[in-house]
């Protein structure tokens, strides 16, 4: 049994989805936590400092590479699995069996595609200007000065982006997709890595549903806060 | 209890063999007692078809007691019909109302090719069992049953998994045509007993490899299999299968 065999069988591919999924769940915690600095109500000072730390310190930059690898693996593997699984039933049913499972557990690929579309927009809005463009290059990203050093003003970027009600609606809808994707994905990932003990499964299910509500809610509140001028 | 007779319309999948394309054919069946089983209703229809010189509908069945796993049929969008924890042979016509239209389809999965009409070839399950769903025991006198102590809870959990009759409803219900509930029941059955210990790692690896070779899909934990299973095999077995696979895959030479 080689490792290649182990991770390319039907169960192995699930394991790849589960491990990358749990890694992305951890990323969401970090992302939501850092972004919550916008609510410090200090005109973005704490948030900009946090964003500068993440963008300039070596540890988060190395982890960022891991994040991109994880995201790509999760997306590519997800699509390949979906196509492969669909090919296993050439002739479909006249009456579909939908009562035995939740709609979102059957729609992970659709929800994931919506998230991918959101991700492209999101990276265009915030990641490319601050990481690739250098200071102030793309979209005229604003800067601010602190103790004689120039920093990206991502807070001002957020303020600018979330002035458009259309963008705010898209972000909130994406948070809805994320909520349902997590509602199934969180507990399913732990089942896939072998948690079958009923006591632990009950705990993980509860945490999963809580996570699927709270994290997307926190994210959705960010564009809403900016749009309605709730942060100063 | 009142005895009722039903007049029903059936939409049945007819297909001559694996190489032809099939289609739904409509039949009227009248004066069906609601005390009949679903298969007896089909028997009545087949008797009628034989008399009129038509080809009777082919469907699988054997014990008609709900324990052999031979009957199948995807009835009105659910494997084994509308009742919970029930096989098609134990489904009775009182589950339906007078005038109902019932759609009857075969199990749909490329790993279960259609032999004729509603009969599919479930040989893939046999080959998965052959790949490791057994314990190797040397011949000789039977060992005394009490010589090997087994925790009662483990024995019960093993027996719950061993309830699987291998009918294939899990595959039919799964949107991915995955056989993971079947396989996990067979692996969990033996993994929880000391008799299964010697071949524990090779069993799960070989059975998963055979399942992939047969062309089943992979599991996404939707839970449709568990809901359709006539023996209520728990989806927790799939998590146990994953654990067994991870353990064997990481430690096998």
Coordinates of C-alpha atoms in Angstrom, one line a residue:
Chain A
X1 CA 0.0 0.0 0.0
X2 CA 1.8 3.1 -1.2
X3 CA 0.7 6.6 0.0
X4 CA -0.3 7.4 -3.6
X5 CA -2.7 4.5 -3.6
X6 CA -3.9 5.3 -0.2
X7 CA -5.0 8.9 -1.1
X8 CA -6.3 8.1 -4.6
X9 CA -8.8 5.4 -3.7
X10 CA -12.5 6.4 -3.2
X11 CA -11.9 6.6 0.6
X12 CA -8.5 8.3 0.0
X13 CA -10.0 11.1 -2.1
X14 CA -12.6 11.7 0.7
X15 CA -9.7 12.0 3.1
X16 CA -8.0 14.7 1.0
X17 CA -11.3 16.6 0.9
X18 CA -11.7 16.2 4.7
X19 CA -8.2 17.3 5.6
X20 CA -8.1 20.3 3.3
X21 CA -11.7 21.1 4.5
X22 CA -10.7 21.2 8.1
X23 CA -7.6 23.3 7.2
X24 CA -9.9 25.8 5.5
X25 CA -12.2 25.8 8.5
X26 CA -9.2 26.8 10.6
X27 CA -8.3 29.5 8.1
X28 CA -11.9 30.9 8.4
X29 CA -11.4 31.3 12.2
X30 CA -8.2 33.3 11.7
X31 CA -9.7 35.4 8.9
X32 CA -12.9 36.2 10.9
X33 CA -10.8 37.0 14.0
X34 CA -8.5 39.4 12.2
X35 CA -11.3 41.1 10.3
X36 CA -13.2 41.6 13.6
X37 CA -10.6 44.3 14.3
X38 CA -12.7 46.6 12.1
X39 CA -15.2 46.8 15.0
X40 CA -12.5 48.4 17.3
X41 CA -14.0 51.7 16.1
X42 CA -10.6 53.3 15.9
X43 CA -10.9 54.3 12.2
X44 CA -9.3 51.1 11.1
X45 CA -6.0 51.5 13.0
X46 CA -6.0 48.1 14.7
X47 CA -7.3 46.4 11.6
X48 CA -4.7 47.9 9.4
X49 CA -1.9 47.0 11.8
X50 CA -3.2 43.4 11.9
X51 CA -3.5 43.3 8.1
X52 CA 0.1 44.7 7.8
X53 CA 1.4 42.0 10.2
X54 CA -0.3 39.2 8.1
X55 CA 1.1 40.7 4.9
X56 CA 4.7 41.3 6.0
X57 CA 5.6 38.7 8.7
X58 CA 7.2 35.5 7.3
X59 CA 5.0 33.0 9.2
X60 CA 1.6 34.1 7.9
X61 CA 3.2 34.4 4.4
X62 CA 4.4 30.8 4.5
X63 CA 1.0 29.7 5.8
X64 CA -0.6 31.6 3.0
X65 CA 1.2 29.3 0.5
X66 CA -0.2 26.4 2.3
X67 CA -3.6 28.0 2.2
X68 CA -3.5 28.4 -1.6
X69 CA -2.4 24.8 -2.0
X70 CA -5.2 23.7 0.3
X71 CA -7.8 25.7 -1.5
X72 CA -6.7 24.4 -4.9
X73 CA -6.6 20.8 -3.8
X74 CA -10.1 21.2 -2.2
X75 CA -11.5 22.8 -5.4
X76 CA -9.9 20.5 -8.0
X77 CA -10.5 17.3 -6.0
X78 CA -14.1 18.4 -5.3
X79 CA -14.9 18.9 -9.0
X80 CA -13.1 15.7 -10.0
X81 CA -15.1 13.7 -7.4
X82 CA -18.4 15.3 -8.4
X83 CA -17.8 14.5 -12.1
X84 CA -16.6 11.0 -11.3
X85 CA -19.5 10.2 -9.0
X86 CA -22.0 11.5 -11.5
X87 CA -20.6 9.2 -14.2
X88 CA -21.4 6.2 -12.0
X89 CA -25.1 6.3 -12.9
X90 CA -25.6 6.7 -16.7
X91 CA -29.4 6.2 -16.6
X92 CA -31.0 8.3 -14.0
X93 CA -34.3 7.8 -12.1
X94 CA -37.7 9.0 -13.2
X95 CA -38.5 9.9 -9.6
X96 CA -35.6 11.2 -7.5
X97 CA -35.0 10.1 -3.9
X98 CA -34.7 13.3 -2.0
X99 CA -36.3 12.5 1.4
X100 CA -33.4 10.7 2.9
X101 CA -30.9 13.5 2.8
X102 CA -30.7 17.3 3.2
X103 CA -30.6 19.4 0.1
X104 CA -27.4 21.1 1.0
X105 CA -25.6 17.8 1.6
X106 CA -26.5 16.9 -2.0
X107 CA -25.5 20.4 -3.3
X108 CA -21.9 20.7 -2.0
X109 CA -20.6 21.2 -5.5
X110 CA -23.1 23.9 -6.4
X111 CA -22.5 25.7 -3.1
X112 CA -18.7 25.3 -3.6
X113 CA -19.0 26.8 -7.1
X114 CA -20.8 29.8 -5.7
X115 CA -18.0 30.2 -3.1
X116 CA -15.4 29.9 -5.9
X117 CA -17.1 32.7 -7.8
X118 CA -17.2 34.8 -4.7
X119 CA -13.5 33.9 -3.9
X120 CA -12.4 35.3 -7.3
X121 CA -14.3 38.5 -6.7
X122 CA -13.0 38.7 -3.2
X123 CA -9.4 38.2 -4.2
X124 CA -9.8 40.9 -6.8
X125 CA -11.2 43.3 -4.3
X126 CA -8.7 42.9 -1.5
X127 CA -5.9 40.4 -2.0
X128 CA -4.4 41.4 -5.4
X129 CA -4.3 45.2 -4.6
X130 CA -2.5 44.7 -1.3
X131 CA -0.2 41.7 -2.1
X132 CA 0.6 42.0 -5.8
X133 CA 0.1 45.6 -6.6
X134 CA 2.5 47.1 -4.1
X135 CA 1.5 50.2 -2.3
X136 CA -1.3 52.1 -4.0
X137 CA -0.8 50.5 -7.4
X138 CA -4.0 48.6 -8.3
X139 CA -7.3 50.3 -7.9
X140 CA -5.5 53.2 -6.3
X141 CA -5.3 51.5 -3.0
X142 CA -5.0 54.1 -0.3
X143 CA -2.1 54.2 2.2
X144 CA -1.7 55.7 5.6
X145 CA 1.3 56.8 7.7
X146 CA 2.2 55.6 11.1
X147 CA 5.4 56.6 12.9
X148 CA 7.0 57.5 9.6
X149 CA 6.2 54.2 7.8
X150 CA 3.7 53.8 5.0
X151 CA 1.1 51.0 5.3
X152 CA -1.7 49.8 3.1
X153 CA -5.0 51.2 4.1
X154 CA -7.1 48.1 3.6
X155 CA -9.7 49.6 5.9
X156 CA -10.3 52.4 3.4
X157 CA -10.4 49.8 0.7
X158 CA -13.2 48.0 2.5
X159 CA -15.0 51.3 3.0
X160 CA -14.8 52.0 -0.7
X161 CA -15.7 48.5 -1.9
X162 CA -18.7 48.2 0.4
X163 CA -20.3 51.4 -0.7
X164 CA -22.0 49.5 -3.6
X165 CA -25.2 47.8 -2.4
X166 CA -24.7 45.3 -5.3
X167 CA -21.4 44.1 -3.8
X168 CA -22.8 44.0 -0.3
X169 CA -25.7 41.8 -1.5
X170 CA -23.2 39.4 -3.3
X171 CA -21.1 39.2 -0.2
X172 CA -24.0 38.4 2.0
X173 CA -25.3 35.8 -0.4
X174 CA -21.8 34.2 -0.5
X175 CA -22.0 34.0 3.3
X176 CA -25.2 32.1 2.9
X177 CA -23.6 29.6 0.6
X178 CA -20.7 29.3 3.1
X179 CA -23.1 28.6 5.9
X180 CA -24.8 25.7 4.1
X181 CA -21.5 24.4 2.8
X182 CA -20.2 24.3 6.4
X183 CA -23.4 22.9 7.8
X184 CA -22.7 19.7 5.9
X185 CA -18.9 19.9 5.4
X186 CA -17.9 20.4 9.0
X187 CA -19.4 17.3 10.5
X188 CA -18.9 15.3 7.3
X189 CA -15.1 16.0 7.4
X190 CA -14.9 14.5 10.8
X191 CA -16.9 11.4 9.8
X192 CA -14.5 11.0 6.9
X193 CA -11.4 11.0 9.2
X194 CA -13.1 8.3 11.2
X195 CA -14.9 9.8 14.2
X196 CA -17.6 7.2 14.7
X197 CA -17.9 7.4 18.5
X198 CA -21.5 8.7 19.1
X199 CA -20.5 11.0 22.0
X200 CA -17.8 12.8 20.0
X201 CA -20.0 12.9 16.9
X202 CA -22.7 14.6 18.8
X203 CA -20.3 17.2 20.1
X204 CA -18.8 17.8 16.6
X205 CA -22.2 18.1 15.0
X206 CA -23.2 20.8 17.5
X207 CA -20.0 22.7 17.1
X208 CA -20.4 22.3 13.3
X209 CA -23.8 23.8 13.2
X210 CA -22.8 26.6 15.5
X211 CA -19.7 27.3 13.4
X212 CA -21.8 27.3 10.2
X213 CA -24.1 30.0 11.7
X214 CA -21.6 32.2 13.6
X215 CA -18.7 32.5 11.2
X216 CA -20.7 33.3 8.1
X217 CA -22.8 35.7 10.2
X218 CA -19.6 37.5 11.4
X219 CA -18.4 37.7 7.8
X220 CA -21.8 39.0 6.5
X221 CA -21.9 41.7 9.2
X222 CA -18.7 43.2 7.8
X223 CA -20.0 44.6 4.5
X224 CA -23.3 45.4 6.2
X225 CA -21.4 47.4 8.9
X226 CA -19.6 49.4 6.3
X227 CA -22.6 50.0 4.1
X228 CA -24.7 51.3 7.0
X229 CA -21.8 53.2 8.5
X230 CA -21.9 51.2 11.7
X231 CA -18.1 51.3 12.1
X232 CA -16.2 54.5 12.6
Chain B
X1 CA -59.9 -4.5 9.8
X2 CA -61.8 -3.6 6.6
X3 CA -60.7 -5.4 3.4
X4 CA -60.3 -3.1 0.5
X5 CA -59.6 -3.8 -3.1
X6 CA -57.5 -1.4 -5.1
X7 CA -57.4 -0.4 -8.7
X8 CA -53.9 0.9 -9.6
X9 CA -51.9 2.2 -12.5
X10 CA -48.4 1.0 -12.8
X11 CA -45.5 2.5 -14.7
X12 CA -42.9 -0.3 -15.0
X13 CA -39.4 -0.1 -16.5
X14 CA -39.2 -2.7 -19.2
X15 CA -35.8 -3.6 -20.8
X16 CA -35.1 -6.7 -22.9
X17 CA -31.5 -7.1 -21.8
X18 CA -28.3 -5.1 -20.9
X19 CA -27.7 -4.2 -24.5
X20 CA -31.0 -2.6 -25.4
X21 CA -32.5 0.6 -24.1
X22 CA -35.5 0.3 -21.9
X23 CA -38.7 2.4 -21.4
X24 CA -41.6 2.7 -19.1
X25 CA -44.7 0.7 -19.9
X26 CA -48.1 1.4 -18.3
X27 CA -50.3 -1.3 -16.9
X28 CA -53.7 -1.3 -15.1
X29 CA -54.0 -3.7 -12.2
X30 CA -57.5 -4.1 -10.8
X31 CA -59.1 -5.7 -7.7
X32 CA -55.8 -5.9 -5.8
X33 CA -56.4 -6.8 -2.2
X34 CA -54.7 -4.4 0.2
X35 CA -53.5 -7.5 2.2
X36 CA -51.3 -8.6 -0.7
X37 CA -47.6 -7.9 -0.7
X38 CA -46.1 -5.8 -3.4
X39 CA -44.5 -8.8 -5.1
X40 CA -47.9 -10.7 -5.0
X41 CA -49.4 -7.7 -6.8
X42 CA -46.7 -8.1 -9.5
X43 CA -47.4 -11.9 -9.6
X44 CA -51.1 -11.1 -10.3
X45 CA -50.0 -8.8 -13.1
X46 CA -47.6 -11.3 -14.5
X47 CA -50.3 -14.1 -14.5
X48 CA -52.4 -11.7 -16.6
X49 CA -49.6 -11.0 -19.0
X50 CA -48.8 -14.7 -19.5
X51 CA -52.5 -15.4 -20.3
X52 CA -52.5 -12.6 -22.9
X53 CA -49.3 -13.9 -24.4
X54 CA -47.1 -11.0 -23.3
X55 CA -43.6 -11.3 -21.7
X56 CA -44.0 -11.3 -17.9
X57 CA -42.1 -8.6 -15.9
X58 CA -38.7 -9.9 -14.6
X59 CA -38.0 -9.0 -10.9
X60 CA -35.7 -10.5 -8.3
X61 CA -37.1 -12.3 -5.2
X62 CA -36.4 -15.3 -3.1
X63 CA -37.4 -15.8 0.6
X64 CA -40.2 -13.2 0.6
X65 CA -39.6 -12.9 4.4
X66 CA -37.4 -9.8 4.4
X67 CA -34.2 -11.5 5.2
X68 CA -32.5 -12.8 2.1
X69 CA -31.7 -9.4 0.3
X70 CA -32.8 -10.7 -3.1
X71 CA -35.8 -8.4 -3.7
X72 CA -35.1 -4.9 -5.0
X73 CA -37.3 -2.4 -6.8
X74 CA -37.2 1.4 -6.7
X75 CA -40.8 2.3 -6.0
X76 CA -42.1 5.8 -6.3
X77 CA -38.7 7.3 -5.8
X78 CA -37.5 5.2 -2.9
X79 CA -35.6 1.9 -2.7
X80 CA -38.0 -0.8 -1.3
X81 CA -40.9 1.6 -1.4
X82 CA -42.5 4.1 1.0
X83 CA -42.2 2.2 4.3
X84 CA -39.2 2.7 6.6
X85 CA -36.9 -0.2 7.5
X86 CA -38.7 -2.5 5.1
X87 CA -37.9 -4.7 2.1
X88 CA -40.1 -4.8 -1.0
X89 CA -41.4 -8.3 -0.3
X90 CA -42.6 -7.0 3.1
X91 CA -44.2 -3.9 1.6
X92 CA -48.0 -4.4 1.5
X93 CA -50.6 -2.9 -0.7
X94 CA -52.2 -1.1 2.1
X95 CA -49.4 1.4 1.7
X96 CA -51.2 2.6 -1.4
X97 CA -54.5 4.2 -2.1
X98 CA -57.1 3.3 -4.7
X99 CA -56.4 5.0 -8.0
X100 CA -52.6 5.6 -7.2
X101 CA -50.1 5.5 -10.0
X102 CA -47.0 3.6 -8.9
X103 CA -43.6 4.1 -10.7
X104 CA -41.4 1.0 -10.5
X105 CA -37.7 1.3 -11.6
X106 CA -34.7 -1.0 -11.2
X107 CA -31.7 -0.1 -9.0
X108 CA -29.8 2.5 -11.1
X109 CA -26.0 2.2 -11.0
X110 CA -23.5 1.3 -13.7
X111 CA -22.0 -1.2 -11.2
X112 CA -25.4 -3.0 -11.2
X113 CA -26.0 -3.6 -14.9
X114 CA -29.6 -4.5 -15.8
X115 CA -30.2 -8.1 -16.7
X116 CA -33.8 -7.7 -17.7
X117 CA -36.6 -5.4 -16.8
X118 CA -36.3 -4.8 -13.0
X119 CA -33.6 -7.4 -12.4
X120 CA -30.0 -6.1 -12.0
X121 CA -26.7 -8.0 -11.6
X122 CA -25.5 -7.5 -8.0
X123 CA -22.4 -9.7 -8.5
X124 CA -20.2 -6.7 -7.7
X125 CA -21.2 -7.2 -4.0
X126 CA -20.2 -10.8 -4.1
X127 CA -16.8 -9.9 -5.5
X128 CA -16.3 -7.2 -2.8
X129 CA -17.0 -10.0 -0.2
X130 CA -14.6 -12.3 -1.9
X131 CA -11.9 -9.6 -1.6
X132 CA -11.9 -9.8 2.2
X133 CA -15.3 -10.1 3.8
X134 CA -14.5 -13.3 5.6
X135 CA -12.3 -14.8 8.3
X136 CA -9.8 -17.5 7.4
X137 CA -10.2 -20.5 9.7
X138 CA -8.2 -23.7 9.5
X139 CA -10.3 -26.8 9.4
X140 CA -10.6 -29.0 12.5
X141 CA -12.9 -29.3 15.4
X142 CA -15.1 -26.4 16.2
X143 CA -13.7 -24.3 19.1
X144 CA -15.7 -24.1 22.2
X145 CA -17.9 -21.0 21.9
X146 CA -17.0 -19.7 25.3
X147 CA -13.3 -20.0 24.9
X148 CA -13.0 -16.5 23.4
X149 CA -14.4 -13.8 25.6
X150 CA -16.1 -11.0 23.7
X151 CA -17.5 -7.8 25.3
X152 CA -21.3 -7.8 24.9
X153 CA -21.4 -4.3 23.6
X154 CA -18.9 -5.1 20.9
X155 CA -20.8 -8.3 20.0
X156 CA -24.1 -6.3 19.7
X157 CA -22.5 -3.6 17.6
X158 CA -21.0 -6.3 15.3
X159 CA -24.3 -8.0 15.0
X160 CA -26.0 -4.7 14.2
X161 CA -23.6 -4.3 11.3
X162 CA -24.0 -8.0 10.3
X163 CA -27.8 -7.3 9.8
X164 CA -26.9 -6.1 6.3
X165 CA -28.5 -8.3 3.7
X166 CA -26.6 -7.0 0.8
X167 CA -29.7 -5.9 -1.2
X168 CA -28.0 -2.8 -2.7
X169 CA -30.7 -0.3 -1.6
X170 CA -27.9 1.9 -0.3
X171 CA -26.3 2.1 -3.8
X172 CA -29.7 2.7 -5.4
X173 CA -30.5 5.6 -2.9
X174 CA -27.1 7.3 -3.1
X175 CA -26.7 10.1 -5.5
X176 CA -23.1 8.9 -6.1
X177 CA -24.0 5.2 -6.5
X178 CA -21.7 4.6 -3.6
X179 CA -21.5 1.1 -2.0
X180 CA -19.9 2.5 1.2
X181 CA -22.8 1.6 3.5
X182 CA -22.7 -2.0 2.4
X183 CA -18.9 -2.2 2.6
X184 CA -18.8 -0.4 6.0
X185 CA -21.3 -2.9 7.4
X186 CA -19.2 -5.8 6.2
X187 CA -16.0 -4.3 7.5
X188 CA -17.6 -3.2 10.9
X189 CA -19.1 -6.6 11.4
X190 CA -15.6 -8.3 11.5
X191 CA -13.5 -5.4 12.8
X192 CA -15.3 -5.5 16.1
X193 CA -14.7 -9.1 16.8
X194 CA -11.5 -10.8 17.8
X195 CA -12.0 -13.3 15.0
X196 CA -11.6 -10.5 12.5
X197 CA -8.4 -9.1 14.0
X198 CA -5.8 -11.2 12.1
X199 CA -6.9 -9.9 8.6
X200 CA -8.2 -6.6 9.8
X201 CA -5.9 -4.3 7.8
X202 CA -5.7 -6.3 4.5
X203 CA -9.5 -6.8 4.6
X204 CA -10.4 -3.1 4.5
X205 CA -7.7 -2.2 2.0
X206 CA -8.6 -5.1 -0.4
X207 CA -12.4 -4.5 -0.1
X208 CA -12.1 -0.8 -0.8
X209 CA -9.8 -1.6 -3.8
X210 CA -12.4 -4.1 -5.1
X211 CA -15.3 -1.6 -4.6
X212 CA -13.4 1.0 -6.6
X213 CA -12.7 -1.6 -9.4
X214 CA -16.4 -2.4 -9.6
X215 CA -17.3 1.2 -10.5
X216 CA -19.1 2.4 -7.4
X217 CA -18.9 6.1 -6.5
X218 CA -17.5 7.6 -3.3
X219 CA -19.4 8.7 -0.2
X220 CA -20.3 12.3 0.6
X221 CA -22.1 11.5 3.9
X222 CA -25.5 12.7 2.7
X223 CA -27.3 10.0 4.7
X224 CA -29.6 8.8 1.9
X225 CA -28.3 5.2 2.3
X226 CA -29.1 5.0 6.0
X227 CA -32.6 6.4 5.4
X228 CA -33.3 3.8 2.7
X229 CA -31.7 0.8 4.3
X230 CA -34.2 -2.0 5.1
X231 CA -32.0 -3.1 8.0
X232 CA -31.3 0.3 9.4
X233 CA -27.5 0.0 9.1
X234 CA -26.1 3.1 10.8
X235 CA -24.1 5.5 8.8
X236 CA -21.7 5.6 11.7
X237 CA -20.3 2.4 10.2
X238 CA -19.0 4.5 7.3
X239 CA -17.0 6.6 9.7
X240 CA -15.7 3.4 11.3
X241 CA -14.7 2.1 7.8
X242 CA -12.9 5.4 7.2
X243 CA -11.0 4.9 10.5
X244 CA -10.1 1.3 9.6
X245 CA -8.9 2.5 6.2
X246 CA -6.8 5.3 7.6
X247 CA -5.3 3.1 10.2
X248 CA -4.5 0.3 7.8
X249 CA -3.3 2.7 5.1
X250 CA -0.9 4.4 7.4
X251 CA 0.5 1.3 9.1
X252 CA 0.5 -1.4 6.5
X253 CA 4.0 -2.1 5.1

